[in-house]
Coordinates of C-alpha atoms and ligand atoms in Angstrom, one line a residue:
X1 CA 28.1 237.8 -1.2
X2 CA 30.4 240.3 0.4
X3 CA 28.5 243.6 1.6
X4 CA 30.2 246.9 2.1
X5 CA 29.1 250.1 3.4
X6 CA 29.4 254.2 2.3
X7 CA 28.9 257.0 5.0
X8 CA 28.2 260.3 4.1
X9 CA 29.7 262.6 7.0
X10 CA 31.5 265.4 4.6
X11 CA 29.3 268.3 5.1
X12 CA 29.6 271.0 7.5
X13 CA 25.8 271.1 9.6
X14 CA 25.7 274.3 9.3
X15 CA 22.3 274.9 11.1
X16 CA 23.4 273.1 14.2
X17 CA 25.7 276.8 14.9
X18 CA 28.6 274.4 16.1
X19 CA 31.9 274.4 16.4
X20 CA 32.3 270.6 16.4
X21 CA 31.4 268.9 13.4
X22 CA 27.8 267.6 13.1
X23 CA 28.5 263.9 13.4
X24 CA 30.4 264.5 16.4
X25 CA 27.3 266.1 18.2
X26 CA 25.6 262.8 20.4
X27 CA 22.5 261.4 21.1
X28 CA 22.9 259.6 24.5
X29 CA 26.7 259.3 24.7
X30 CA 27.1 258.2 21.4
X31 CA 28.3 260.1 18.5
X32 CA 25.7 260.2 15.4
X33 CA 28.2 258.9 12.7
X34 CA 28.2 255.7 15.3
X35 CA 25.1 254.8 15.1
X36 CA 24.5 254.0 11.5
X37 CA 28.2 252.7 12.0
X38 CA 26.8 250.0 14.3
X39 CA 23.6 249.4 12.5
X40 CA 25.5 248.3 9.2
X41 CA 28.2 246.4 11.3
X42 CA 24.8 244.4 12.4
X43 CA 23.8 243.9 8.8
X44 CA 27.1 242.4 8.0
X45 CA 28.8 244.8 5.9
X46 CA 32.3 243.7 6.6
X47 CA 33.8 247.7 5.5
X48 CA 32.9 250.2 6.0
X49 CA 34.3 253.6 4.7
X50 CA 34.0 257.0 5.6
X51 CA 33.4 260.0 3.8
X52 CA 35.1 262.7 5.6
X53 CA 35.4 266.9 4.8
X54 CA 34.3 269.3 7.1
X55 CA 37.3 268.7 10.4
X56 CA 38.1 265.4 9.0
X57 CA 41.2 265.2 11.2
X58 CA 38.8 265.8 14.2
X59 CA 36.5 263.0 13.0
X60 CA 39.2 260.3 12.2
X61 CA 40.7 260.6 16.0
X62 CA 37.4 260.6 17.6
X63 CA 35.7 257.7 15.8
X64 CA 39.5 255.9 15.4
X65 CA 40.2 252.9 13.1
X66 CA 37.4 250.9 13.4
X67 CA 36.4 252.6 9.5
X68 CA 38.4 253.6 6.5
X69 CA 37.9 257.3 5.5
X70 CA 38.3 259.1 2.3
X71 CA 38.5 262.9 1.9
X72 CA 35.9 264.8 0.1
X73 CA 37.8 268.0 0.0
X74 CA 35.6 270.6 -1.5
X75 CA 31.6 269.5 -0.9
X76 CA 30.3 269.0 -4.8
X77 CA 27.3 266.9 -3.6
X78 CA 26.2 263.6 -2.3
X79 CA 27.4 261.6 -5.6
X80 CA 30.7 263.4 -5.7
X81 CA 31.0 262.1 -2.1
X82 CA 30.8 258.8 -3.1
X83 CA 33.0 258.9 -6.1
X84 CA 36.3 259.4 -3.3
X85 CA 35.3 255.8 -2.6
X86 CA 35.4 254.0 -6.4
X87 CA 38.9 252.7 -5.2
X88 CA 36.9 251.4 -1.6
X89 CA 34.4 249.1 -3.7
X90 CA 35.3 245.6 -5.1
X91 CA 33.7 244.4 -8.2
X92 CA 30.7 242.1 -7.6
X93 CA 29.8 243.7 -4.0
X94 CA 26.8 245.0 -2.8
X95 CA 27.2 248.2 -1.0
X96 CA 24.8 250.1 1.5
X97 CA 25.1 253.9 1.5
X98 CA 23.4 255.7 4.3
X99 CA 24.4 259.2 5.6
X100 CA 26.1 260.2 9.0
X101 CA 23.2 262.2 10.5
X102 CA 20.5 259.5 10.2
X103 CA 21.3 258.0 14.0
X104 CA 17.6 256.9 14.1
X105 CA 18.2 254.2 11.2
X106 CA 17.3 250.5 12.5
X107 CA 19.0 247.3 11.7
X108 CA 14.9 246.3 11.0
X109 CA 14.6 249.2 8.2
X110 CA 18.3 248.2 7.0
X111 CA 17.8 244.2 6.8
X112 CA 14.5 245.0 4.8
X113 CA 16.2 247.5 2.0
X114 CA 18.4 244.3 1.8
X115 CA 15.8 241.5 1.4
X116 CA 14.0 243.7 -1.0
X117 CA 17.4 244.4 -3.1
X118 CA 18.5 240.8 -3.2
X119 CA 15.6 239.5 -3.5
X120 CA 14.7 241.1 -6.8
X121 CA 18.4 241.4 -7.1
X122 CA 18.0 244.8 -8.3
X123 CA 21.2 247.2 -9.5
X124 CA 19.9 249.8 -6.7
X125 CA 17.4 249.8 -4.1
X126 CA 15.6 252.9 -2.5
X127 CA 14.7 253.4 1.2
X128 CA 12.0 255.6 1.2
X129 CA 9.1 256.9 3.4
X130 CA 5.8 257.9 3.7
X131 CA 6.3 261.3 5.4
X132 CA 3.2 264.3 6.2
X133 CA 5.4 266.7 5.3
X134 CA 7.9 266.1 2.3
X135 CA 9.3 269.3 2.5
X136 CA 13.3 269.2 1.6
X137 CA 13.7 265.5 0.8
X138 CA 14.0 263.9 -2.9
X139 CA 10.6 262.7 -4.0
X140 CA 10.6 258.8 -5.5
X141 CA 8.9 259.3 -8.8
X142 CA 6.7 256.7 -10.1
X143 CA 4.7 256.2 -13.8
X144 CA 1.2 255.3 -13.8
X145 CA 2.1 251.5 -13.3
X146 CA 3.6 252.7 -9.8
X147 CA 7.3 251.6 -11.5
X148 CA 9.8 253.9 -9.8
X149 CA 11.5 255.7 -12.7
X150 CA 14.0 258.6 -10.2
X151 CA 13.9 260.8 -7.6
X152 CA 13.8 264.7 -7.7
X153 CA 15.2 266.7 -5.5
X154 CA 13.0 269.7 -3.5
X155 CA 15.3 272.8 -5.2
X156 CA 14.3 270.7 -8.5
X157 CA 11.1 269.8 -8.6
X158 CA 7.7 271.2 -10.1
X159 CA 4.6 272.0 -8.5
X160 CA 3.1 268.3 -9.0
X161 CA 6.2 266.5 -7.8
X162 CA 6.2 268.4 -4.8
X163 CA 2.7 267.0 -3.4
X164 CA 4.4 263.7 -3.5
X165 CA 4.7 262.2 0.1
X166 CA 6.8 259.0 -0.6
X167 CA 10.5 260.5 -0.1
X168 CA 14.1 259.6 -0.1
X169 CA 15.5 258.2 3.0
X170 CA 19.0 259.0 1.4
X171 CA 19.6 255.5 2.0
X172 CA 20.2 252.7 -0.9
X173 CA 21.9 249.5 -1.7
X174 CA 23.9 248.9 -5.1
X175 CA 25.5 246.5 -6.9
X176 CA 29.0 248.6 -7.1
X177 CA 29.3 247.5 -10.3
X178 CA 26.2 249.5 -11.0
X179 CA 26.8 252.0 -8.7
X180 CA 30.5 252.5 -10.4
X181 CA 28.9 252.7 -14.2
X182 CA 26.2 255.3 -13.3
X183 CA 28.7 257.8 -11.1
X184 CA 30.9 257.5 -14.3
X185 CA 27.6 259.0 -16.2
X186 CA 26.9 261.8 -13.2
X187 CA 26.5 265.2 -14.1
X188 CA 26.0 268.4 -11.9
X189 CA 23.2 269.8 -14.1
X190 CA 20.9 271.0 -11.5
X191 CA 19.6 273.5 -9.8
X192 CA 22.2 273.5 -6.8
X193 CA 25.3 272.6 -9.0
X194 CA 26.2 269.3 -7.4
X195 CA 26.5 266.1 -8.2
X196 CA 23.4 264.7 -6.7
X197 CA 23.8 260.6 -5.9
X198 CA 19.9 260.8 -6.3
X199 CA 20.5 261.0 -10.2
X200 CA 22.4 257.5 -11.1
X201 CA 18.5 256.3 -10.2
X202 CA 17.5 258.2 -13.2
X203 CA 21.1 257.1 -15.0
X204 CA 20.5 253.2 -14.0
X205 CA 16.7 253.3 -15.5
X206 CA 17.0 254.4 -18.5
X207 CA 20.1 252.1 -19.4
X208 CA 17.7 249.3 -18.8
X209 CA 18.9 248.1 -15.1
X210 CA 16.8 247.3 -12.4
X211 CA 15.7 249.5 -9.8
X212 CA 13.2 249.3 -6.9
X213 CA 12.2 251.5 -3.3
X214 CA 11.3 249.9 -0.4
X215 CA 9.4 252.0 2.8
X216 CA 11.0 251.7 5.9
X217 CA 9.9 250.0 8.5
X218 CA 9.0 253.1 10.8
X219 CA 9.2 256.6 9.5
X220 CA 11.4 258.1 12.7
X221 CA 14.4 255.5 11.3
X222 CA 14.8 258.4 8.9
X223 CA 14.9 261.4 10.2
X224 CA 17.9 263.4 9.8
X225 CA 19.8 265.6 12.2
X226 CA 20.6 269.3 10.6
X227 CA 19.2 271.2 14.1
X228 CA 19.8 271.5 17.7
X229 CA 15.8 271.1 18.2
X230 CA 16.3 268.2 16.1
X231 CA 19.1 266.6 17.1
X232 CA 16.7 267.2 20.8
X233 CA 14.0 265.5 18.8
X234 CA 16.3 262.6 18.3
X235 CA 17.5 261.8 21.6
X236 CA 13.7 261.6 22.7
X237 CA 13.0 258.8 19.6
X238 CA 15.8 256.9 20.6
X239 CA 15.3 257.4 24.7
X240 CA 11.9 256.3 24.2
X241 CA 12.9 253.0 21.9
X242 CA 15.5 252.1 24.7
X243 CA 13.5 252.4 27.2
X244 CA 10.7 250.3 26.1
X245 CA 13.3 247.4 25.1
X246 CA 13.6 247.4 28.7
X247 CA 10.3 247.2 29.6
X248 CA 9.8 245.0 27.1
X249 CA 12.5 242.7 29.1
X250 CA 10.9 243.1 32.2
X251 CA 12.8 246.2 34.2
X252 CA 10.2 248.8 36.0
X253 CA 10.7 252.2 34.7
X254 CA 8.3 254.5 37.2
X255 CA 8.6 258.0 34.8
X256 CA 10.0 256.5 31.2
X257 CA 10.1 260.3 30.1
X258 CA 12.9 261.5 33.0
X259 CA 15.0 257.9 32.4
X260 CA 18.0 258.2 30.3
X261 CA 19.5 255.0 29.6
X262 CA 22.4 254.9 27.0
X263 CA 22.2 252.0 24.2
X264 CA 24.6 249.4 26.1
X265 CA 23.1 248.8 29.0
X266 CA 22.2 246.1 29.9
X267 CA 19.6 245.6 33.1
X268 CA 18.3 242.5 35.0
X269 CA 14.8 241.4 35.5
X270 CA 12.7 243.3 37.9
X271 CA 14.7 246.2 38.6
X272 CA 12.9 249.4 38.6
X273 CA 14.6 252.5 38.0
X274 CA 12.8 255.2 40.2
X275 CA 12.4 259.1 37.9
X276 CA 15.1 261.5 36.8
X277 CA 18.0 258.7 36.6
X278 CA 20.8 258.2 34.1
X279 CA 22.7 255.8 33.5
X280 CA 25.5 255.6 31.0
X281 CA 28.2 253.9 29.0
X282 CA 28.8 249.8 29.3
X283 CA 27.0 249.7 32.7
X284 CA 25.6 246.3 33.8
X285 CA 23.0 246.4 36.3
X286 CA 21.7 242.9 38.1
X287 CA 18.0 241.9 38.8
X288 CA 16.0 243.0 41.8
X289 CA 17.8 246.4 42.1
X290 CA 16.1 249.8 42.9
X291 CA 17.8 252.1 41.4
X292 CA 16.7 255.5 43.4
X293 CA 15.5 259.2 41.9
X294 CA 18.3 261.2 40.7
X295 CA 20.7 258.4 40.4
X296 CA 23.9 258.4 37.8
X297 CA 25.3 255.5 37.2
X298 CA 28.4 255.8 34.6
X299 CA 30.3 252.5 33.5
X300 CA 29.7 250.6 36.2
X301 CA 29.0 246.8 37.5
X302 CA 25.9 246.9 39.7
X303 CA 25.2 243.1 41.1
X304 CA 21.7 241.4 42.2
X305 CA 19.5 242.7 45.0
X306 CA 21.4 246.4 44.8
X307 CA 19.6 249.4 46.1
X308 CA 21.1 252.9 45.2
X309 CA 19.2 256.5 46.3
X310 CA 20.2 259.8 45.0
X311 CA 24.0 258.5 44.4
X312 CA 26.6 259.1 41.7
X313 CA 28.1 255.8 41.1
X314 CA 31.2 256.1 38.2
X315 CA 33.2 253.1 37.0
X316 CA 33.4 251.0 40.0
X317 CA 31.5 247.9 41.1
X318 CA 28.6 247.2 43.4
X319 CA 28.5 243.4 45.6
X320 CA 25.3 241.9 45.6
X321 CA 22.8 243.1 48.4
X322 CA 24.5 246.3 49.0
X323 CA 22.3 249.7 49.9
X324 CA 23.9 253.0 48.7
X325 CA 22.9 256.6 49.4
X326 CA 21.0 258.6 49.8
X327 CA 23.6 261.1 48.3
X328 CA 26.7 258.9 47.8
X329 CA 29.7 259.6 45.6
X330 CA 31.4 256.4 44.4
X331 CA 34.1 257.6 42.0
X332 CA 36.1 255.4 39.8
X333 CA 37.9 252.2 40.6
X334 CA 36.3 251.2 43.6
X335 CA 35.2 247.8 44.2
X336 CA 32.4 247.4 46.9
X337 CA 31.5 244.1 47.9
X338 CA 28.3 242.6 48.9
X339 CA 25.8 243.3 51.4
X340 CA 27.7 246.6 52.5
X341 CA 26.0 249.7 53.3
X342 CA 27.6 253.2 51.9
X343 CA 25.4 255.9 53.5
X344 CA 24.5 259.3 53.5
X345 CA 27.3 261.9 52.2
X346 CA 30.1 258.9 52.3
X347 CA 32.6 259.5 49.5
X348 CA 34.5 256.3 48.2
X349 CA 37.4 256.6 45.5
X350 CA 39.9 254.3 44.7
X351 CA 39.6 251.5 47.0
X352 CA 38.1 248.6 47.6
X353 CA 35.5 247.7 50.7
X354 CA 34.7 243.8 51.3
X355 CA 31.5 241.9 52.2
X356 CA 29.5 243.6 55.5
X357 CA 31.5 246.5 55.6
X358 CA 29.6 249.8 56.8
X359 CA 30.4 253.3 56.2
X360 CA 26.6 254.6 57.3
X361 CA 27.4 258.8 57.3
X362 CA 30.1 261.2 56.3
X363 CA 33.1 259.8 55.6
X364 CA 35.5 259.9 53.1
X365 CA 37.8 256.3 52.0
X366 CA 40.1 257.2 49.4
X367 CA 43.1 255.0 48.0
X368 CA 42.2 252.2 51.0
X369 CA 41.7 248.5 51.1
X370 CA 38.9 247.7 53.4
X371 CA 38.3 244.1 54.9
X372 CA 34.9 242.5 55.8
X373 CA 32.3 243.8 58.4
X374 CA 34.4 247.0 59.2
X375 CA 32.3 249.5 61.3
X376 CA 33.3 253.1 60.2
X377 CA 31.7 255.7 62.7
X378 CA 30.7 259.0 61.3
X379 CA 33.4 261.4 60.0
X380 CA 35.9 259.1 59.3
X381 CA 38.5 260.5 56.9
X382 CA 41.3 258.5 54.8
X383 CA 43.5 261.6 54.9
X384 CA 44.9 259.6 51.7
X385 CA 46.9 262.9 50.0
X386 CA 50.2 264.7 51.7
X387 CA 50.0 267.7 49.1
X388 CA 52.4 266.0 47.0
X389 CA 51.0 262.6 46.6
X390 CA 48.6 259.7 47.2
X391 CA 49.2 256.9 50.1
X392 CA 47.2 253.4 50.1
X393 CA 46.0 252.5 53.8
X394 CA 44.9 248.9 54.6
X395 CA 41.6 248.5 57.0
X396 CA 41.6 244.8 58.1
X397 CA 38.6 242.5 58.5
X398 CA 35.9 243.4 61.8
X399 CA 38.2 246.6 62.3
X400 CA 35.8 249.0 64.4
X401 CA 36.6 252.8 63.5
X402 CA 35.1 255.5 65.8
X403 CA 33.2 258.2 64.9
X404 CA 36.5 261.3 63.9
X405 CA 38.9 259.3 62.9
X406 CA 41.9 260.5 60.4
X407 CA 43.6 257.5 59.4
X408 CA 46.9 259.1 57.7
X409 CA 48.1 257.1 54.9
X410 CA 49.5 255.3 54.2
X411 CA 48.7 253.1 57.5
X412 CA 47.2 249.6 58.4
X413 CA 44.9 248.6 60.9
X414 CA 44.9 244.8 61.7
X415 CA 42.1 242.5 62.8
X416 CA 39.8 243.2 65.2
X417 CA 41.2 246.7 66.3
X418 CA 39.4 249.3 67.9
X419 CA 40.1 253.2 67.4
X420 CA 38.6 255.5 69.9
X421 CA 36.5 258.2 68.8
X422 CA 38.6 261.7 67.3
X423 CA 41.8 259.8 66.6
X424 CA 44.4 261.0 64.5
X425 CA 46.4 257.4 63.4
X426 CA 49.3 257.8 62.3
X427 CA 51.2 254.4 63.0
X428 CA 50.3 250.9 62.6
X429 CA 47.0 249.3 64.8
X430 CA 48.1 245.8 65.9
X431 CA 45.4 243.3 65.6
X432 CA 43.1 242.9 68.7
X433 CA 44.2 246.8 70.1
X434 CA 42.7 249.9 70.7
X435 CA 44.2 253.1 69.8
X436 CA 43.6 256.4 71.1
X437 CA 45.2 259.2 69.5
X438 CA 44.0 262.1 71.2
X439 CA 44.7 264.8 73.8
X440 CA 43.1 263.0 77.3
X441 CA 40.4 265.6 78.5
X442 CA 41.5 268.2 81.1
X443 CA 38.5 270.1 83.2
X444 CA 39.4 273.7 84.8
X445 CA 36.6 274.0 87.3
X446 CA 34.7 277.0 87.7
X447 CA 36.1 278.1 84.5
X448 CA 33.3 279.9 83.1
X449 CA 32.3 281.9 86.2
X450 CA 35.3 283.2 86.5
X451 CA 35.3 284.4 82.6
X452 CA 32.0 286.0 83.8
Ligands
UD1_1 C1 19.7 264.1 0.4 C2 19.1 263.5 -0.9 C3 17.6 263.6 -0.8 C4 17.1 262.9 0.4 C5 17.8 263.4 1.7 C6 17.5 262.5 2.9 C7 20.7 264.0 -2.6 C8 21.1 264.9 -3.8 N1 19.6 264.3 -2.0 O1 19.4 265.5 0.4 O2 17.0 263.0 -2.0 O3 15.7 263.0 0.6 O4 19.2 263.4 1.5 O5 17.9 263.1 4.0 O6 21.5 263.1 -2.3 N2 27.4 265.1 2.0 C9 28.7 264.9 1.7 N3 29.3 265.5 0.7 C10 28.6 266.4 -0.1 C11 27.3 266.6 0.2 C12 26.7 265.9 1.2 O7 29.4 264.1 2.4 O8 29.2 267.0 -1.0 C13 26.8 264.4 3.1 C14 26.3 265.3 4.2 O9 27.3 265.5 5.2 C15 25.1 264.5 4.7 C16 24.6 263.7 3.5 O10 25.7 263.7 2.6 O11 25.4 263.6 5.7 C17 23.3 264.3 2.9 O12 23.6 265.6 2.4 P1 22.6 266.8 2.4 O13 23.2 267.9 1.8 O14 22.0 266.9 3.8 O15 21.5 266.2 1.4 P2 20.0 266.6 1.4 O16 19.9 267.9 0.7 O17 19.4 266.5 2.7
CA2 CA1 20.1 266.3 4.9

């Protein structure tokens, strides 16, 4: 059985007040069109097609060719949507159709609409809810026999229908073969003028199909997007569900409600993650970490035994048994091996530091490669940029670096070499040397009487 999948992502958003469109707004650094992308992915629909209007251009480059799209041009309803995808649907497929701004949707509520569908192997399948307040969702209609015979929209329905609780997700699975016959049927004889996808229900029923509505599995999987406050409502559901997957798995988290943790992450056992952290993207953090208050951590590889404190760490790697912070910048492409410490105010870019290195206060190492158990003394700077361009320097294993150094890329110092306190290096350090590269000390006695 080959299963395809419709997205509805046409429409404007127009209570979000945005420029950008709606399914381009993010829940923890993912857009909301890629969520339900990824959920139906999971539940094996092998296409997936895109129904694109409002800034379609903007859409197609930012979620790229991973979809097919079609173009709703003019917004005539949710049925009209899918119609621009008759040519997308095989005969004999089953097809899920889900909408863009559902980013809540599981692959638990999803993988149940299909058991429920196949196994009755009805035309079309409902997901619906049990909500407290039905307000502005289709209501599933059923006869005395609890039969599901359609759903009626809010702007349509009478007094009676609208004390129904059991709603329309928006979400269903057909047969395309069904689904192709009713839209060939659809009217726009409504209230609103559209061609409402709710209606080939009604359409599919009466020609003697089969039909059927399954409840999610948890009512948040449902809830739609149309708001700032609830797009903010959102971000909290799906916070919270992350969060306790990691729990679940055996990471600490002291305060869950200050900890942000984006979808693919992924964190070793018994790490704790101290309050007010995030920590973003495809990072991969190790087991036994600490991971201190006020941390970021953005797309980086964070080994064993790691213990970060009010740091920004961005795409770069952190060596087993390595302390960083308090207040540390690691910016991208830096590799830090392990057991090195990276102290207070010590800003690292571009360069990579090897096993028992120590940069403990104020420094700066940009564009450098830095051997093992290298001693860098307070203030060192890589002075790495000439106003025109970046220079590489080379810091050799045991190297000891006094406190006020400039090393002035692009330079090496070899094995072993000492650098006296305040030097300005400008030329090569030969292996076992010191260098002193400042002006000697000159006293003028009795100076400061006279000046008196
Ligand atoms: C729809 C359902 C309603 C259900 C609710 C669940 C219909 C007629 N009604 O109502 O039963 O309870 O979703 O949230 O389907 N879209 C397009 N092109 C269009 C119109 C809509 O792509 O011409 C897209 C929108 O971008 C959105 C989705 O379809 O992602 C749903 O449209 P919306 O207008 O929000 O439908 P509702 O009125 O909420
Ligand atoms: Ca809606």
């Amino acid at each position: 059985m080959n299963i395809s999948a419709i997205i509805l992502a046409a429409g404007q958003g127009t209570r979000m007040v945005s420029n950008k469109p709606k399914i381009l707004h993010q829940i923890l650094g993912k857009h909301l069109v890629e969520y339900p992308i990824d959920v139906v992915q999971k539940s094996g629909a092998e296409k997936i097609c895109l129904i694109v209007g409002h800034m379609a251009e903007d859409v197609k480059k930012t979620i790229g060719e991973g979809v097919e799209y079609r173009l709703q041009s003019e917004q005539l309803g949710t049925g009209h949507a899918v119609m621009q995808a008759i040519d997308f649907l095989s005969d004999d497929e089953e097809v899920i159709i889900l909408c863009g701004d559902t980013p809540l949707i599981s692959y638990e509520s999803i993988d149940k609409l299909k058991s429920f569908h196949l196994t009755h192997n009805h035309d079309v399948s409902v997901l619906s809810a049990i909500v407290e307040n039905p307000f502005g969702y289709g209501r599933i209609i059923r006869n005395s026999d609890e039969n599901f015979l359609r759903i009626v929209e809010e702007k349509d329905a009478n007094i009676k229908e609208k004390q129904i609780c059991e709603i329309n997700s928006g979400i269903y699975m057909f047969k395309s073969n069904s689904l192709k016959y009713a839209l060939s049927k659809l009217t726009n004889n409504n209230v609103q003028k559209e061609y409402y996808l709710t209606d080939t229900i009604e359409i599919l029923f009466k020609d003697g199909y089969s039909i059927g509505a399954t409840s999610a599995v948890n009512v948040d999987d449902i809830l739609g997007v149309n708001s700032r406050e609830q797009l903010a409502m959102a971000t909290n559901i799906m916070k919270d569900r992350i969060n306790k997957k990691h729990m679940k798995q055996g990471v600490t988290l002291i305060d869950p409600i200050s900890t942000y943790i984006e979808p693919d992450v992924v964190i070793g056992q018994d790490t704790i993650i101290e309050p007010n952290c995030i920590i973003k993207g495809n990072t991969e953090i190790g087991s036994n970490c600490c991971i201190g208050y006020n941390t970021k951590i953005d797309n980086s590889n964070i080994k064993d035994n790691v213990n970060i404190e009010i740091s920004v760490i961005l795409k770069s790697t952190i060596g087993s048994g390595t302390k960083v912070g308090p207040f540390a910048y690691v910016r991208p492409n830096s590799v830090i091996g392990k057991n090195v410490k990276i102290g207070d105010f010590v800003e690292i870019k571009n360069s990579t530091i090897d096993d028992g290195s120590k940069a403990s206060h104020l420094t700066y190492i940009g564009d450098a490669d830095v051997g093992k158990n290298v001693n860098f003394g307070c203030g060192t700077v890589v002075v790495n940029y000439d106003g025109k361009k970046k220079h590489r320097s080379t810091i050799c294993d045991n190297a000891f670096i006094g406190c006020n150094t400039n090393l002035v890329s692009p330079v090496v110092v070899n094995e072993n070499a000492y650098i006296a306190a305040g030097s300005t290096i400008t030329k090569e350090v030969p292996q076992d040397s010191l260098a002193i590269a400042r002006q000697k000390q000159k006293n003028i006695e009795n100076w400061s009487n006279r000046k008196r």
